[in-house]
Amino acid sequence: MEPRERKLDLKPKHKRLRSRSPSPLPVRVKHPWKTIVLAFFLFGAGILFLTLGVKAVGKSGWSDAWPFFLLGSLLFIPGGYHSYIIYKIFRGVPGWSYDMIPDMD
């Protein structure tokens, strides 16, 4: 005679116990407000200086406009990067958190 194989029952046996357990408490996330303000300031100032650079090229040429482009780029790139991360966090996209940006507080 062959031995009978036993089926393993992997279903939880305590369904009622799980349904009565309280839901986990929400975790309060501390928003780094200084970092958020700085990121949007850099983004806005970068756009402003890039716009001034475009206007300076139209009026007097490239020689007077390159400082505006340089300063605008130095402000716009990090400001845009961090603003995009903050936007994704505020939208609640999974995988994005405040740990991805430096904390200025």
Short mmCIF file of C-alpha atoms in Angstrom, two decimals:
data_model
loop_
_atom_site.label_atom_id
_atom_site.label_comp_id
_atom_site.label_asym_id
_atom_site.label_seq_id
_atom_site.Cartn_x
_atom_site.Cartn_y
_atom_site.Cartn_z
CA MET A 1 0.00 0.00 0.00
CA GLU A 2 1.12 3.49 -0.81
CA PRO A 3 1.19 6.12 1.92
CA ARG A 4 -1.42 8.85 1.47
CA GLU A 5 -0.15 12.33 0.83
CA ARG A 6 -1.54 14.95 3.16
CA LYS A 7 -2.65 18.24 1.73
CA LEU A 8 -1.24 21.28 3.43
CA ASP A 9 -3.87 23.79 4.41
CA LEU A 10 -2.27 27.23 4.05
CA LYS A 11 -5.40 29.25 4.73
CA PRO A 12 -5.43 31.30 7.93
CA LYS A 13 -7.60 29.75 10.61
CA HIS A 14 -8.25 32.92 12.58
CA LYS A 15 -10.15 35.16 10.19
CA ARG A 16 -12.37 36.59 12.88
CA LEU A 17 -9.44 37.54 15.02
CA ARG A 18 -7.81 39.50 12.19
CA SER A 19 -10.96 41.37 11.25
CA ARG A 20 -11.43 42.60 14.81
CA SER A 21 -7.93 43.97 15.24
CA PRO A 22 -7.68 47.76 15.18
CA SER A 23 -6.30 49.50 12.14
CA PRO A 24 -2.75 50.84 12.47
CA LEU A 25 -2.37 54.42 13.58
CA PRO A 26 -1.47 56.89 10.84
CA VAL A 27 2.15 57.97 10.85
CA ARG A 28 2.58 61.71 11.08
CA VAL A 29 5.12 62.89 8.52
CA LYS A 30 7.16 65.95 9.40
CA HIS A 31 7.35 68.26 6.41
CA PRO A 32 10.72 69.99 5.92
CA TRP A 33 9.23 73.45 5.23
CA LYS A 34 12.57 75.28 4.91
CA THR A 35 13.68 72.85 2.23
CA ILE A 36 10.37 73.13 0.38
CA VAL A 37 10.50 76.95 0.39
CA LEU A 38 14.15 76.94 -0.70
CA ALA A 39 13.46 74.51 -3.56
CA PHE A 40 10.60 76.61 -4.95
CA PHE A 41 12.63 79.80 -4.49
CA LEU A 42 15.55 78.35 -6.47
CA PHE A 43 13.15 77.15 -9.16
CA GLY A 44 11.45 80.55 -9.48
CA ALA A 45 14.70 82.54 -9.38
CA GLY A 46 16.21 80.24 -12.00
CA ILE A 47 13.26 80.82 -14.33
CA LEU A 48 13.54 84.58 -13.72
CA PHE A 49 17.27 84.72 -14.57
CA LEU A 50 16.87 82.49 -17.63
CA THR A 51 14.10 84.80 -18.87
CA LEU A 52 16.30 87.84 -18.28
CA GLY A 53 19.07 86.10 -20.22
CA VAL A 54 16.76 85.53 -23.20
CA LYS A 55 15.76 89.21 -23.13
CA ALA A 56 19.39 90.31 -22.86
CA VAL A 57 20.31 88.25 -25.95
CA GLY A 58 17.57 90.00 -27.89
CA LYS A 59 18.69 93.49 -26.83
CA SER A 60 22.46 93.46 -26.70
CA GLY A 61 23.79 90.04 -27.70
CA TRP A 62 25.36 87.02 -26.11
CA SER A 63 28.20 88.87 -24.36
CA ASP A 64 25.82 90.60 -21.94
CA ALA A 65 23.48 87.62 -21.53
CA TRP A 66 25.83 84.79 -20.51
CA PRO A 67 25.93 85.76 -16.79
CA PHE A 68 22.13 85.55 -16.66
CA PHE A 69 22.17 82.13 -18.33
CA LEU A 70 24.90 80.88 -15.99
CA LEU A 71 23.17 82.09 -12.83
CA GLY A 72 19.77 80.96 -14.10
CA SER A 73 21.08 77.48 -14.84
CA LEU A 74 22.77 77.19 -11.44
CA LEU A 75 19.50 78.07 -9.73
CA PHE A 76 17.04 76.30 -12.04
CA ILE A 77 18.62 72.83 -12.15
CA PRO A 78 18.63 72.01 -8.40
CA GLY A 79 15.42 73.96 -7.80
CA GLY A 80 13.60 72.09 -10.57
CA TYR A 81 14.92 68.74 -9.41
CA HIS A 82 13.83 69.19 -5.80
CA SER A 83 10.53 70.82 -6.78
CA TYR A 84 9.72 67.78 -8.92
CA ILE A 85 10.43 65.44 -5.98
CA ILE A 86 8.26 67.57 -3.67
CA TYR A 87 5.47 67.57 -6.27
CA LYS A 88 5.56 63.76 -6.44
CA ILE A 89 5.49 63.53 -2.62
CA PHE A 90 2.48 65.87 -2.35
CA ARG A 91 0.65 63.87 -5.02
CA GLY A 92 1.17 60.73 -2.93
CA VAL A 93 2.98 58.70 -5.59
CA PRO A 94 4.31 55.46 -4.04
CA GLY A 95 8.09 55.30 -3.72
CA TRP A 96 8.62 59.05 -3.21
CA SER A 97 9.43 60.37 0.28
CA TYR A 98 11.06 63.29 2.04
CA ASP A 99 14.13 61.14 2.59
CA MET A 100 15.06 61.85 -1.04
CA ILE A 101 15.79 65.54 -0.40
CA PRO A 102 18.21 67.10 2.09
CA ASP A 103 16.72 68.53 5.27
CA MET A 104 17.51 72.18 6.05
CA ASP A 105 15.72 72.25 9.43
#
